[in-house]
mmCIF file of C-alpha atoms in Angstrom:
data_model
loop_
_atom_site.group_PDB
_atom_site.id
_atom_site.type_symbol
_atom_site.label_atom_id
_atom_site.label_comp_id
_atom_site.label_asym_id
_atom_site.label_seq_id
_atom_site.Cartn_x
_atom_site.Cartn_y
_atom_site.Cartn_z
ATOM 1 C CA MET B 58 -0.007 -0.003 -0.002
ATOM 2 C CA LYS B 59 2.824 2.272 0.812
ATOM 3 C CA ARG B 60 4.409 1.737 -2.566
ATOM 4 C CA SER B 61 1.119 2.504 -4.213
ATOM 5 C CA SER B 62 0.698 5.669 -2.173
ATOM 6 C CA GLU B 63 4.162 6.768 -3.034
ATOM 7 C CA ARG B 64 3.405 6.070 -6.700
ATOM 8 C CA LEU B 65 0.411 8.358 -6.448
ATOM 9 C CA ASN B 66 2.424 11.038 -4.723
ATOM 10 C CA MET B 67 4.974 10.928 -7.488
ATOM 11 C CA HIS B 68 2.258 12.207 -9.913
ATOM 12 C CA ALA B 69 1.019 14.959 -7.618
ATOM 13 C CA PRO B 70 3.642 17.577 -8.526
ATOM 14 C CA LEU B 71 3.003 17.035 -12.254
ATOM 15 C CA SER B 72 -0.751 17.611 -11.768
ATOM 16 C CA ARG B 73 -0.095 20.836 -9.958
ATOM 17 C CA VAL B 74 2.172 21.984 -12.820
ATOM 18 C CA MET B 75 -0.439 21.123 -15.434
ATOM 19 C CA ARG B 76 -3.132 22.939 -13.497
ATOM 20 C CA ALA B 77 -0.883 25.966 -13.226
ATOM 21 C CA MET B 78 -0.191 25.848 -16.967
ATOM 22 C CA GLY B 79 -3.918 25.654 -17.638
ATOM 23 C CA VAL B 80 -4.515 28.781 -15.584
ATOM 24 C CA VAL B 81 -1.799 30.608 -17.490
ATOM 25 C CA ALA B 82 -3.242 29.442 -20.841
ATOM 26 C CA LEU B 83 -6.710 30.564 -19.795
ATOM 27 C CA VAL B 84 -5.395 33.977 -18.789
ATOM 28 C CA MET B 85 -3.537 34.285 -22.106
ATOM 29 C CA LEU B 86 -6.632 33.183 -24.053
ATOM 30 C CA SER B 87 -8.803 35.675 -22.181
ATOM 31 C CA ALA B 88 -6.338 38.432 -22.901
ATOM 32 C CA SER B 89 -6.225 37.412 -26.568
ATOM 33 C CA LEU B 90 -10.020 37.393 -26.863
ATOM 34 C CA ALA B 91 -10.208 40.729 -25.115
ATOM 35 C CA GLY B 92 -7.829 42.100 -27.730
ATOM 36 C CA CYS B 93 -10.026 40.696 -30.529
ATOM 37 C CA VAL B 94 -13.152 42.250 -29.036
ATOM 38 C CA GLU B 95 -11.372 45.534 -28.627
ATOM 39 C CA SER B 96 -10.163 45.302 -32.231
ATOM 40 C CA LEU B 97 -13.690 44.609 -33.466
ATOM 41 C CA GLN B 98 -14.946 47.643 -31.594
ATOM 42 C CA GLU B 99 -12.412 50.088 -33.026
ATOM 43 C CA ASN B 100 -14.017 53.294 -34.292
ATOM 44 C CA ARG B 101 -14.246 53.839 -38.013
ATOM 45 C CA ALA B 102 -13.644 57.368 -39.256
ATOM 46 C CA PRO B 103 -16.516 59.186 -40.995
ATOM 47 C CA THR B 104 -16.602 60.057 -44.687
ATOM 48 C CA ALA B 105 -16.690 63.754 -45.685
ATOM 49 C CA LEU B 106 -18.585 64.707 -48.832
ATOM 50 C CA PHE B 107 -20.379 67.901 -49.841
ATOM 51 C CA SER B 108 -21.945 69.659 -52.795
ATOM 52 C CA MET B 109 -22.062 73.322 -53.769
ATOM 53 C CA SER B 110 -24.866 75.170 -55.503
ATOM 54 C CA VAL B 111 -25.920 78.668 -56.536
ATOM 55 C CA ASP B 112 -29.595 79.446 -57.070
ATOM 56 C CA GLY B 113 -30.347 75.731 -56.994
ATOM 57 C CA GLY B 114 -27.795 74.872 -59.675
ATOM 58 C CA ILE B 115 -24.965 72.522 -58.715
ATOM 59 C CA ILE B 116 -21.440 73.827 -59.325
ATOM 60 C CA ASP B 117 -18.329 71.681 -59.320
ATOM 61 C CA ASP B 118 -14.951 72.021 -57.690
ATOM 62 C CA GLY B 119 -12.867 74.659 -59.478
ATOM 63 C CA ARG B 120 -15.826 76.481 -60.999
ATOM 64 C CA ALA B 121 -16.831 80.128 -60.571
ATOM 65 C CA ILE B 122 -19.550 82.237 -58.982
ATOM 66 C CA ILE B 123 -20.189 85.975 -59.238
ATOM 67 C CA VAL B 124 -19.679 88.586 -56.534
ATOM 68 C CA GLY B 125 -22.959 88.962 -54.636
ATOM 69 C CA GLN B 126 -24.137 85.402 -55.208
ATOM 70 C CA ARG B 127 -24.836 83.084 -52.286
ATOM 71 C CA LEU B 128 -23.043 79.747 -52.260
ATOM 72 C CA THR B 129 -25.008 76.934 -50.609
ATOM 73 C CA LEU B 130 -22.943 74.149 -49.049
ATOM 74 C CA ASP B 131 -24.546 70.778 -48.322
ATOM 75 C CA ALA B 132 -22.794 67.925 -46.489
ATOM 76 C CA SER B 133 -25.775 65.554 -46.504
ATOM 77 C CA ALA B 134 -23.733 63.017 -48.466
ATOM 78 C CA SER B 135 -21.278 62.663 -45.571
ATOM 79 C CA SER B 136 -21.668 59.453 -43.592
ATOM 80 C CA ASP B 137 -20.401 57.292 -40.723
ATOM 81 C CA ASP B 138 -20.326 53.495 -40.949
ATOM 82 C CA ASP B 139 -20.724 53.183 -37.172
ATOM 83 C CA GLY B 140 -23.843 55.333 -37.115
ATOM 84 C CA ASP B 141 -22.171 57.875 -34.823
ATOM 85 C CA THR B 142 -23.586 61.359 -34.417
ATOM 86 C CA LEU B 143 -21.705 63.739 -36.696
ATOM 87 C CA THR B 144 -20.787 67.422 -36.526
ATOM 88 C CA TRP B 145 -19.862 69.559 -39.505
ATOM 89 C CA ASP B 146 -17.500 72.564 -39.517
ATOM 90 C CA TRP B 147 -16.911 74.797 -42.520
ATOM 91 C CA THR B 148 -13.887 77.019 -43.117
ATOM 92 C CA ILE B 149 -13.611 79.399 -46.081
ATOM 93 C CA SER B 150 -10.213 80.937 -46.721
ATOM 94 C CA ARG B 151 -8.526 83.149 -49.289
ATOM 95 C CA ASN B 152 -4.754 83.141 -49.607
ATOM 96 C CA VAL B 153 -4.490 81.107 -46.372
ATOM 97 C CA GLU B 154 -6.484 83.731 -44.477
ATOM 98 C CA VAL B 155 -9.711 82.440 -42.966
ATOM 99 C CA ILE B 156 -12.573 84.708 -44.041
ATOM 100 C CA SER B 157 -15.563 82.713 -42.769
ATOM 101 C CA GLU B 158 -16.346 79.871 -40.341
ATOM 102 C CA MET B 159 -19.692 78.079 -40.072
ATOM 103 C CA THR B 160 -21.195 74.954 -38.554
ATOM 104 C CA GLY B 161 -24.024 72.599 -39.517
ATOM 105 C CA LYS B 162 -24.841 70.013 -42.146
ATOM 106 C CA THR B 163 -25.707 72.853 -44.532
ATOM 107 C CA ALA B 164 -24.348 76.387 -44.660
ATOM 108 C CA GLU B 165 -24.555 79.458 -46.870
ATOM 109 C CA TRP B 166 -21.859 81.959 -47.761
ATOM 110 C CA LYS B 167 -22.209 85.210 -49.708
ATOM 111 C CA ALA B 168 -19.332 86.112 -51.982
ATOM 112 C CA ASP B 169 -18.475 89.788 -51.347
ATOM 113 C CA SER B 170 -15.252 90.188 -53.321
ATOM 114 C CA ALA B 171 -13.455 88.625 -56.284
ATOM 115 C CA GLY B 172 -10.751 86.032 -55.969
ATOM 116 C CA SER B 173 -10.267 82.313 -55.461
ATOM 117 C CA VAL B 174 -11.470 80.800 -52.192
ATOM 118 C CA THR B 175 -10.967 77.387 -50.599
ATOM 119 C CA ILE B 176 -13.818 75.639 -48.798
ATOM 120 C CA LEU B 177 -12.814 73.071 -46.168
ATOM 121 C CA LEU B 178 -15.360 70.728 -44.583
ATOM 122 C CA THR B 179 -14.369 68.890 -41.388
ATOM 123 C CA VAL B 180 -16.634 66.055 -40.231
ATOM 124 C CA ARG B 181 -16.258 64.661 -36.699
ATOM 125 C CA ASP B 182 -17.837 61.625 -35.070
ATOM 126 C CA GLY B 183 -16.600 62.354 -31.534
ATOM 127 C CA GLU B 184 -13.397 60.383 -31.973
ATOM 128 C CA ASP B 185 -12.121 60.644 -35.553
ATOM 129 C CA THR B 186 -12.316 63.295 -38.254
ATOM 130 C CA ALA B 187 -12.499 63.459 -42.039
ATOM 131 C CA THR B 188 -12.019 66.432 -44.343
ATOM 132 C CA LYS B 189 -13.025 67.436 -47.867
ATOM 133 C CA GLU B 190 -11.783 70.489 -49.787
ATOM 134 C CA ALA B 191 -12.931 72.394 -52.874
ATOM 135 C CA THR B 192 -12.077 75.667 -54.571
ATOM 136 C CA VAL B 193 -14.330 78.308 -56.098
ATOM 137 C CA ASN B 194 -13.332 81.302 -58.194
ATOM 138 C CA VAL B 195 -15.316 84.454 -57.412
ATOM 139 C CA VAL B 196 -15.492 86.809 -60.402
ATOM 140 C CA GLN B 197 -16.596 90.413 -60.605
ATOM 141 C CA GLN B 198 -20.232 91.401 -61.023
ATOM 142 C CA GLY B 199 -21.207 91.679 -64.644
ATOM 143 C CA ALA B 200 -19.387 88.522 -65.634
ATOM 144 C CA VAL B 201 -21.505 86.402 -67.983
ATOM 145 C CA ALA B 202 -21.384 82.623 -68.144
ATOM 146 C CA PRO B 203 -21.127 80.834 -71.495
ATOM 147 C CA LYS B 204 -24.195 79.216 -73.083
ATOM 148 C CA ALA B 205 -24.188 75.433 -73.507
ATOM 149 C CA CYS B 206 -25.995 73.617 -76.312
ATOM 150 C CA ALA B 207 -25.464 69.885 -76.695
ATOM 151 C CA GLY B 208 -26.660 70.009 -80.294
ATOM 152 C CA GLY B 209 -28.811 67.522 -82.158
ATOM 153 C CA ASN B 210 -30.409 66.844 -85.513
ATOM 154 C CA GLU B 211 -33.757 68.011 -84.143
ATOM 155 C CA GLY B 212 -34.375 71.557 -82.865
ATOM 156 C CA THR B 213 -31.993 74.510 -82.806
ATOM 157 C CA CYS B 214 -29.370 76.042 -80.550
ATOM 158 C CA PRO B 215 -30.355 79.624 -79.647
ATOM 159 C CA ASP B 216 -28.087 82.592 -80.183
ATOM 160 C CA PRO B 217 -25.866 83.083 -77.080
ATOM 161 C CA ASP B 218 -27.349 86.580 -76.700
ATOM 162 C CA SER B 219 -30.845 85.126 -76.534
ATOM 163 C CA SER B 220 -32.611 84.300 -73.276
ATOM 164 C CA SER B 221 -34.080 81.183 -74.878
ATOM 165 C CA SER B 222 -33.009 77.694 -73.834
ATOM 166 C CA PRO B 223 -31.880 75.056 -76.342
ATOM 167 C CA ASN B 224 -34.604 72.722 -77.591
ATOM 168 C CA THR B 225 -32.375 70.252 -79.399
ATOM 169 C CA HIS B 226 -32.167 66.482 -79.271
ATOM 170 C CA TYR B 227 -30.778 63.639 -81.350
ATOM 171 C CA ALA B 228 -33.185 61.229 -83.074
ATOM 172 C CA TYR B 229 -32.042 58.462 -85.396
ATOM 173 C CA THR B 230 -33.582 55.249 -86.713
ATOM 174 C CA ILE B 231 -31.872 51.978 -87.412
ATOM 175 C CA THR B 232 -33.614 50.661 -90.537
ATOM 176 C CA VAL B 233 -32.755 47.181 -91.706
ATOM 177 C CA ASN B 234 -34.088 44.561 -94.108
ATOM 178 C CA LYS B 235 -33.795 41.292 -92.248
ATOM 179 C CA GLU B 236 -33.122 37.796 -93.528
ATOM 180 C CA SER B 237 -35.909 35.307 -92.877
ATOM 181 C CA ASP B 238 -33.851 33.383 -90.292
ATOM 182 C CA ASP B 239 -32.646 36.501 -88.448
ATOM 183 C CA ARG B 240 -35.504 37.596 -86.198
ATOM 184 C CA GLU B 241 -33.753 39.494 -83.389
ATOM 185 C CA MET B 242 -32.761 43.118 -82.769
ATOM 186 C CA THR B 243 -28.962 43.136 -82.884
ATOM 187 C CA GLU B 244 -28.116 46.203 -84.966
ATOM 188 C CA THR B 245 -26.411 49.307 -83.505
ATOM 189 C CA ILE B 246 -25.545 52.802 -84.655
ATOM 190 C CA ASP B 247 -22.963 55.493 -83.908
ATOM 191 C CA VAL B 248 -24.037 59.065 -83.080
ATOM 192 C CA GLU B 249 -21.726 62.077 -83.127
ATOM 193 C CA LEU B 250 -22.475 64.697 -80.494
ATOM 194 C CA ASP B 251 -21.722 68.277 -81.498
ATOM 195 C CA ALA B 252 -21.398 71.174 -79.060
ATOM 196 C CA SER B 253 -20.425 73.770 -81.642
ATOM 197 C CA GLY B 254 -23.738 75.582 -81.040
ATOM 198 C CA SER B 255 -22.468 76.625 -77.610
ATOM 199 C CA GLY B 256 -20.974 80.080 -77.272
ATOM 200 C CA LEU B 257 -20.362 83.339 -75.440
ATOM 201 C CA SER B 258 -22.721 86.289 -75.427
ATOM 202 C CA SER B 259 -21.652 89.751 -76.555
ATOM 203 C CA ASP B 260 -21.756 90.815 -72.879
ATOM 204 C CA ALA B 261 -19.025 88.344 -71.900
ATOM 205 C CA ASP B 262 -15.529 89.455 -70.986
ATOM 206 C CA LEU B 263 -13.534 90.228 -74.123
ATOM 207 C CA ASN B 264 -10.883 87.787 -72.938
ATOM 208 C CA ALA B 265 -13.409 85.059 -72.151
ATOM 209 C CA ARG B 266 -13.240 81.786 -73.998
ATOM 210 C CA ILE B 267 -14.704 78.318 -73.571
ATOM 211 C CA ASP B 268 -11.962 76.056 -72.267
ATOM 212 C CA GLU B 269 -13.871 72.843 -71.578
ATOM 213 C CA TYR B 270 -16.641 70.827 -73.195
ATOM 214 C CA ILE B 271 -17.622 68.051 -70.775
ATOM 215 C CA TRP B 272 -20.075 65.282 -71.710
ATOM 216 C CA ASP B 273 -22.158 63.275 -69.256
ATOM 217 C CA LEU B 274 -23.330 60.280 -71.287
ATOM 218 C CA ASP B 275 -25.905 59.040 -68.740
ATOM 219 C CA THR B 276 -27.467 61.660 -66.481
ATOM 220 C CA THR B 277 -29.346 58.988 -64.504
ATOM 221 C CA PHE B 278 -26.142 57.341 -63.269
ATOM 222 C CA ASP B 279 -23.518 58.607 -60.806
ATOM 223 C CA LYS B 280 -20.479 57.144 -62.535
ATOM 224 C CA ASP B 281 -17.811 58.567 -60.224
ATOM 225 C CA GLY B 282 -19.779 57.560 -57.110
ATOM 226 C CA ASP B 283 -19.511 60.920 -55.353
ATOM 227 C CA GLY B 284 -23.257 61.241 -54.751
ATOM 228 C CA ASP B 285 -23.736 63.822 -57.525
ATOM 229 C CA LYS B 286 -25.094 62.588 -60.869
ATOM 230 C CA ALA B 287 -24.554 65.998 -62.478
ATOM 231 C CA ASN B 288 -20.758 66.180 -62.340
ATOM 232 C CA ASP B 289 -19.693 63.039 -64.201
ATOM 233 C CA ARG B 290 -16.974 63.572 -66.785
ATOM 234 C CA ASP B 291 -17.555 60.736 -69.278
ATOM 235 C CA ALA B 292 -16.020 62.419 -72.324
ATOM 236 C CA GLU B 293 -14.518 65.733 -73.412
ATOM 237 C CA GLY B 294 -14.295 67.763 -76.602
ATOM 238 C CA ILE B 295 -16.438 69.968 -78.783
ATOM 239 C CA THR B 296 -17.518 66.775 -80.570
ATOM 240 C CA TYR B 297 -17.739 63.200 -79.346
ATOM 241 C CA LYS B 298 -18.919 59.994 -80.991
ATOM 242 C CA MET B 299 -21.171 57.642 -79.025
ATOM 243 C CA THR B 300 -20.643 54.196 -80.505
ATOM 244 C CA GLY B 301 -22.566 50.929 -80.558
ATOM 245 C CA LEU B 302 -25.960 52.355 -79.560
ATOM 246 C CA SER B 303 -28.844 49.922 -79.799
ATOM 247 C CA ALA B 304 -32.483 50.997 -79.825
ATOM 248 C CA GLY B 305 -33.163 53.078 -76.728
ATOM 249 C CA ALA B 306 -33.310 56.500 -75.119
ATOM 250 C CA TYR B 307 -30.082 57.971 -73.768
ATOM 251 C CA PRO B 308 -30.217 61.036 -71.449
ATOM 252 C CA ILE B 309 -27.026 63.082 -71.863
ATOM 253 C CA ALA B 310 -25.707 66.477 -70.791
ATOM 254 C CA LEU B 311 -23.072 68.963 -71.918
ATOM 255 C CA THR B 312 -21.284 71.333 -69.550
ATOM 256 C CA VAL B 313 -19.188 74.155 -70.982
ATOM 257 C CA VAL B 314 -16.660 76.011 -68.793
ATOM 258 C CA ASP B 315 -14.947 79.278 -69.641
ATOM 259 C CA ASN B 316 -11.479 80.410 -68.585
ATOM 260 C CA ASN B 317 -12.949 82.163 -65.527
ATOM 261 C CA GLY B 318 -14.580 78.974 -64.292
ATOM 262 C CA LEU B 319 -18.124 80.084 -65.151
ATOM 263 C CA ASP B 320 -20.167 77.246 -66.612
ATOM 264 C CA ASP B 321 -23.491 76.271 -68.128
ATOM 265 C CA ARG B 322 -25.157 72.875 -68.566
ATOM 266 C CA HIS B 323 -27.615 71.606 -71.169
ATOM 267 C CA GLU B 324 -29.403 68.273 -70.760
ATOM 268 C CA THR B 325 -30.951 66.543 -73.752
ATOM 269 C CA MET B 326 -31.726 63.106 -75.231
ATOM 270 C CA VAL B 327 -30.395 60.724 -77.829
ATOM 271 C CA TYR B 328 -33.243 58.614 -79.233
ATOM 272 C CA ILE B 329 -32.588 55.511 -81.306
ATOM 273 C CA ASP B 330 -35.592 53.842 -82.955
ATOM 274 C CA TRP B 331 -35.429 50.517 -84.740
ATOM 275 C CA ILE B 332 -37.384 49.326 -87.790
ATOM 276 C CA GLY B 333 -36.904 45.775 -89.017
ATOM 277 C CA THR B 334 -38.613 44.436 -92.125
ATOM 278 C CA TRP B 335 -38.935 40.864 -93.362
ATOM 279 C CA ASN B 336 -40.152 40.228 -96.927
ATOM 280 C CA GLU B 337 -41.581 37.191 -98.728
ATOM 281 C CA LEU B 338 -42.058 35.070 -95.631
ATOM 282 C CA THR B 339 -44.157 31.921 -95.665
ATOM 283 C CA VAL B 340 -46.129 30.800 -92.637
ATOM 284 C CA GLY B 341 -46.904 27.072 -92.663
ATOM 285 C CA ARG B 342 -50.403 25.673 -92.534
ATOM 286 C CA ASN B 343 -52.082 24.602 -89.314
ATOM 287 C CA ASP B 344 -51.520 20.865 -89.142
ATOM 288 C CA SER B 345 -49.294 18.435 -87.274
ATOM 289 C CA GLN B 346 -46.700 18.344 -90.041
ATOM 290 C CA SER B 347 -46.057 22.084 -90.464
ATOM 291 C CA ASP B 348 -44.587 24.964 -88.488
ATOM 292 C CA ASN B 349 -47.576 27.310 -88.468
ATOM 293 C CA ASP B 350 -46.032 30.231 -86.564
ATOM 294 C CA ILE B 351 -42.975 32.484 -86.789
ATOM 295 C CA ASP B 352 -41.381 34.124 -83.726
ATOM 296 C CA PHE B 353 -39.819 37.579 -83.695
ATOM 297 C CA THR B 354 -37.878 38.976 -80.701
ATOM 298 C CA PHE B 355 -37.654 42.646 -79.763
ATOM 299 C CA THR B 356 -36.190 44.387 -76.724
ATOM 300 C CA ALA B 357 -37.874 47.122 -74.689
ATOM 301 C CA THR B 358 -36.705 49.274 -71.759
ATOM 302 C CA TYR B 359 -39.047 50.553 -69.053
ATOM 303 C CA GLU B 360 -38.072 51.961 -65.644
ATOM 304 C CA SER B 361 -40.477 53.368 -63.084
ATOM 305 C CA SER B 362 -37.802 55.897 -62.065
ATOM 306 C CA PRO B 363 -36.095 57.602 -63.736
ATOM 307 C CA THR B 364 -38.384 57.544 -66.761
ATOM 308 C CA ASP B 365 -35.973 59.173 -69.246
ATOM 309 C CA LYS B 366 -34.964 55.850 -70.807
ATOM 310 C CA ASN B 367 -38.459 54.453 -71.296
ATOM 311 C CA ILE B 368 -39.779 53.042 -74.530
ATOM 312 C CA ARG B 369 -42.696 54.864 -76.161
ATOM 313 C CA ARG B 370 -44.382 52.079 -78.094
ATOM 314 C CA VAL B 371 -43.901 49.073 -80.389
ATOM 315 C CA GLU B 372 -45.894 48.545 -83.596
ATOM 316 C CA ILE B 373 -45.975 45.165 -85.330
ATOM 317 C CA ILE B 374 -47.530 44.810 -88.786
ATOM 318 C CA ALA B 375 -47.935 41.740 -90.981
ATOM 319 C CA ILE B 376 -49.237 42.321 -94.524
ATOM 320 C CA TYR B 377 -50.268 39.337 -96.600
ATOM 321 C CA PRO B 378 -52.493 38.448 -99.595
ATOM 322 C CA GLU B 379 -56.192 38.444 -98.833
ATOM 323 C CA GLN B 380 -56.470 35.074 -100.572
ATOM 324 C CA ASP B 381 -53.960 32.403 -101.393
ATOM 325 C CA GLU B 382 -54.176 29.757 -104.068
ATOM 326 C CA ASP B 383 -54.440 26.437 -102.249
ATOM 327 C CA LEU B 384 -52.018 24.299 -104.218
ATOM 328 C CA ASN B 385 -52.710 21.383 -101.898
ATOM 329 C CA ASN B 386 -56.345 21.223 -102.976
ATOM 330 C CA PRO B 387 -56.738 18.151 -105.235
ATOM 331 C CA ILE B 388 -59.043 20.102 -107.568
ATOM 332 C CA GLY B 389 -56.441 22.848 -107.977
ATOM 333 C CA GLY B 390 -56.996 26.523 -108.693
ATOM 334 C CA GLN B 391 -59.123 27.046 -105.612
ATOM 335 C CA PHE B 392 -58.426 30.164 -103.584
ATOM 336 C CA SER B 393 -58.601 30.138 -99.795
ATOM 337 C CA ASP B 394 -58.905 33.038 -97.400
ATOM 338 C CA ASN B 395 -55.783 33.931 -95.465
ATOM 339 C CA GLU B 396 -55.798 35.010 -91.844
ATOM 340 C CA LEU B 397 -52.697 35.550 -89.735
ATOM 341 C CA ASP B 398 -52.908 36.464 -86.030
ATOM 342 C CA LEU B 399 -50.322 38.125 -83.812
ATOM 343 C CA TYR B 400 -49.689 36.976 -80.244
ATOM 344 C CA ILE B 401 -47.430 39.012 -77.940
ATOM 345 C CA TYR B 402 -45.506 37.497 -75.009
ATOM 346 C CA ASN B 403 -43.385 39.286 -72.410
ATOM 347 C CA SER B 404 -39.923 38.301 -71.157
ATOM 348 C CA THR B 405 -41.399 35.639 -68.850
ATOM 349 C CA ASP B 406 -43.543 34.156 -71.672
ATOM 350 C CA ASP B 407 -46.839 35.498 -70.324
ATOM 351 C CA GLU B 408 -49.312 36.336 -73.072
ATOM 352 C CA VAL B 409 -49.844 40.098 -73.114
ATOM 353 C CA GLN B 410 -51.997 40.701 -76.164
ATOM 354 C CA ASN B 411 -53.353 39.154 -79.354
ATOM 355 C CA ASN B 412 -55.547 40.258 -82.242
ATOM 356 C CA SER B 413 -57.205 36.967 -83.041
ATOM 357 C CA GLY B 414 -60.631 38.526 -82.467
ATOM 358 C CA ASP B 415 -60.038 41.369 -84.955
ATOM 359 C CA ASP B 416 -62.011 40.486 -88.084
ATOM 360 C CA ASP B 417 -61.506 43.802 -89.906
ATOM 361 C CA ARG B 418 -58.098 43.186 -91.476
ATOM 362 C CA GLU B 419 -58.690 45.556 -94.379
ATOM 363 C CA ASN B 420 -58.946 48.694 -92.225
ATOM 364 C CA ALA B 421 -56.109 48.212 -89.755
ATOM 365 C CA ASN B 422 -54.271 51.529 -90.386
ATOM 366 C CA CYS B 423 -51.704 49.800 -92.584
ATOM 367 C CA GLU B 424 -50.206 50.931 -95.868
ATOM 368 C CA MET B 425 -51.159 48.068 -98.201
ATOM 369 C CA GLU B 426 -52.299 47.296 -101.696
ATOM 370 C CA GLU B 427 -55.714 46.132 -102.822
ATOM 371 C CA GLU B 428 -56.426 42.477 -102.183
ATOM 372 C CA GLU B 429 -54.116 42.535 -99.177
ATOM 373 C CA GLU B 430 -54.914 42.246 -95.499
ATOM 374 C CA CYS B 431 -53.087 43.469 -92.449
ATOM 375 C CA SER B 432 -52.574 42.031 -88.980
ATOM 376 C CA ARG B 433 -51.489 44.825 -86.625
ATOM 377 C CA VAL B 434 -50.707 45.123 -82.912
ATOM 378 C CA LEU B 435 -49.734 48.313 -81.097
ATOM 379 C CA ILE B 436 -48.070 47.926 -77.689
ATOM 380 C CA SER B 437 -48.066 51.152 -75.698
ATOM 381 C CA ARG B 438 -45.806 52.115 -72.814
ATOM 382 C CA SER B 439 -48.428 51.115 -70.255
ATOM 383 C CA PHE B 440 -48.082 47.451 -71.262
ATOM 384 C CA PHE B 441 -44.384 47.484 -70.365
ATOM 385 C CA ARG B 442 -45.193 49.152 -67.053
ATOM 386 C CA VAL B 443 -47.553 46.293 -66.162
ATOM 387 C CA TYR B 444 -45.769 43.337 -67.771
ATOM 388 C CA ASP B 445 -42.110 44.427 -67.335
ATOM 389 C CA ASP B 446 -39.513 45.144 -69.979
ATOM 390 C CA GLY B 447 -36.783 42.966 -71.506
ATOM 391 C CA ASP B 448 -36.900 40.639 -74.487
ATOM 392 C CA TRP B 449 -40.460 40.236 -75.763
ATOM 393 C CA THR B 450 -41.711 37.901 -78.488
ATOM 394 C CA ALA B 451 -44.205 38.478 -81.278
ATOM 395 C CA VAL B 452 -45.638 35.258 -82.747
ATOM 396 C CA LEU B 453 -47.261 35.318 -86.185
ATOM 397 C CA PHE B 454 -49.778 32.445 -86.188
ATOM 398 C CA ASN B 455 -51.524 30.805 -89.138
ATOM 399 C CA GLY B 456 -54.765 29.123 -88.109
ATOM 400 C CA GLN B 457 -55.714 28.084 -91.656
ATOM 401 C CA ARG B 458 -55.242 24.676 -93.238
ATOM 402 C CA HIS B 459 -52.969 26.042 -95.971
ATOM 403 C CA ASP B 460 -49.636 27.841 -96.174
ATOM 404 C CA THR B 461 -49.672 31.633 -96.427
ATOM 405 C CA GLY B 462 -46.903 33.067 -98.567
ATOM 406 C CA ASP B 463 -45.660 36.483 -99.670
ATOM 407 C CA VAL B 464 -45.934 37.809 -96.108
ATOM 408 C CA LYS B 465 -44.236 41.088 -95.117
ATOM 409 C CA VAL B 466 -43.588 41.785 -91.440
ATOM 410 C CA THR B 467 -42.444 45.126 -89.996
ATOM 411 C CA ILE B 468 -41.574 45.825 -86.361
ATOM 412 C CA HIS B 469 -41.109 49.442 -85.265
ATOM 413 C CA VAL B 470 -39.601 49.924 -81.815
ATOM 414 C CA GLN B 471 -40.065 53.598 -80.967
ATOM 415 C CA TYR B 472 -38.352 55.685 -78.293
ATOM 416 C CA ALA B 473 -38.357 59.139 -79.907
ATOM 417 C CA VAL B 474 -41.039 61.614 -78.920
#
C-alpha cells in the first residue's frame, strides 16, 4: 500500500504543474479574446462629402460664382459606418487667411469680393475626423457665363445673346431589311455629339473663352460615385462619338466652362428607334406536319424611375395576300382566305396581347395594296409598365389549313417623342 501511495504522490507535482499551466493558458486566451473584441470595436472614421450650388444649380470644384451670389454648401452626403452622431464645420479661406467659419450640415456663404477661395469641410464623429476640400473662383459682377448647347439633328441652338433655352435632341432610326432566319434586334448605330452651337454672349468678358466641353453620357447614373449625378466627366471635346448604340433613349448632358470657371449645362436626349422588315415570308399551314407560326424577338426598356430611358411604343404589322391559291387542294386553282394572327408574349412568356378577335383586317391603319390584308398590334408604354420590360416575343400564327406566302412583317420599336 505504501508503494502505491508513493506512486500516487509521485504524480502529484506534475498535476499541480499542469493545472498551473492551464490557468496561465486561460489567462492568455482571455487576454487574446479581449484584444479581438477591442479590435472589433475600433471606431471607423466618418466620410466627408459635400456639394455646392448657386440658385439651386450645382457647381463643381474649381468652377466660378459671381460677386454677390450666395453659395449653398450641403454635407448631406457625408456618412459614418458606425452610425455615430456627426458634426460639420466649414472654413472658407482666401490666400491662407480664414474669411468665414460656419457649422451645420448645410451652410450658406455670400461672396463679397473677387478672388479664389478654398472651402474646407471637417466632419467629426466624436473620436475621428475626415475632411473634404474644394475651390471656387469668385469673379466680378457683370461677368456672364457661357451658353451650352449639346446640339442635335432636331431643334436649334439659340443665339448666345438670346434668353431662350436650347430645344435640341438627337433622333435616329436603325432601318434594316432582315433575312428570314434573323428575327432578333442586334443592330447598333454610332451618333456624333456636337457642341459647336455653344458660345459666349456679346456681354461676356472680351478675354473670355470656352476652355472645356464636358459630356455626361448618362445623367441617370452617378459614374464617379460621389453622390452627384450632375458632375460626371464621361467624355470631353467639342464633338464626341457615341458608338454601338442599340435602340433606346439615352439622357445626356453637356457642360461648358470658360477660362474664368463660369459654366453652363444643357441636358438633352439621344433617341434611337429601330425598324426591321422581313419580306416574302411563308407561314406554314395549321396541321401536325407544319410549323404554323414564326417568332420575332424585340427588346424594350421601361423603368419606373427615372423615366428618361423608357420606350414609347412598339408597332408590329404583318401584310399578306387576302387570298392564297391552295395548291394542296386536289381540284387545284381554288383560292382560300388567309388570316394571320399576332400573339405578344413578355420576357417571362406571359401572353400580353393578341388580335385573333379582330375580323376587320382591311382597315387596320396599314399601308397596303388592294387584295391585301393586315394584322397589326400596337403595344403602348403602359403594357411594359404592367408586364415588365426585356426581351419580348411576337408570334405570327396561321390558323388556316394552308400555307400563307408572300408575307411582309415590320416591327417598329419607338423611343423618340
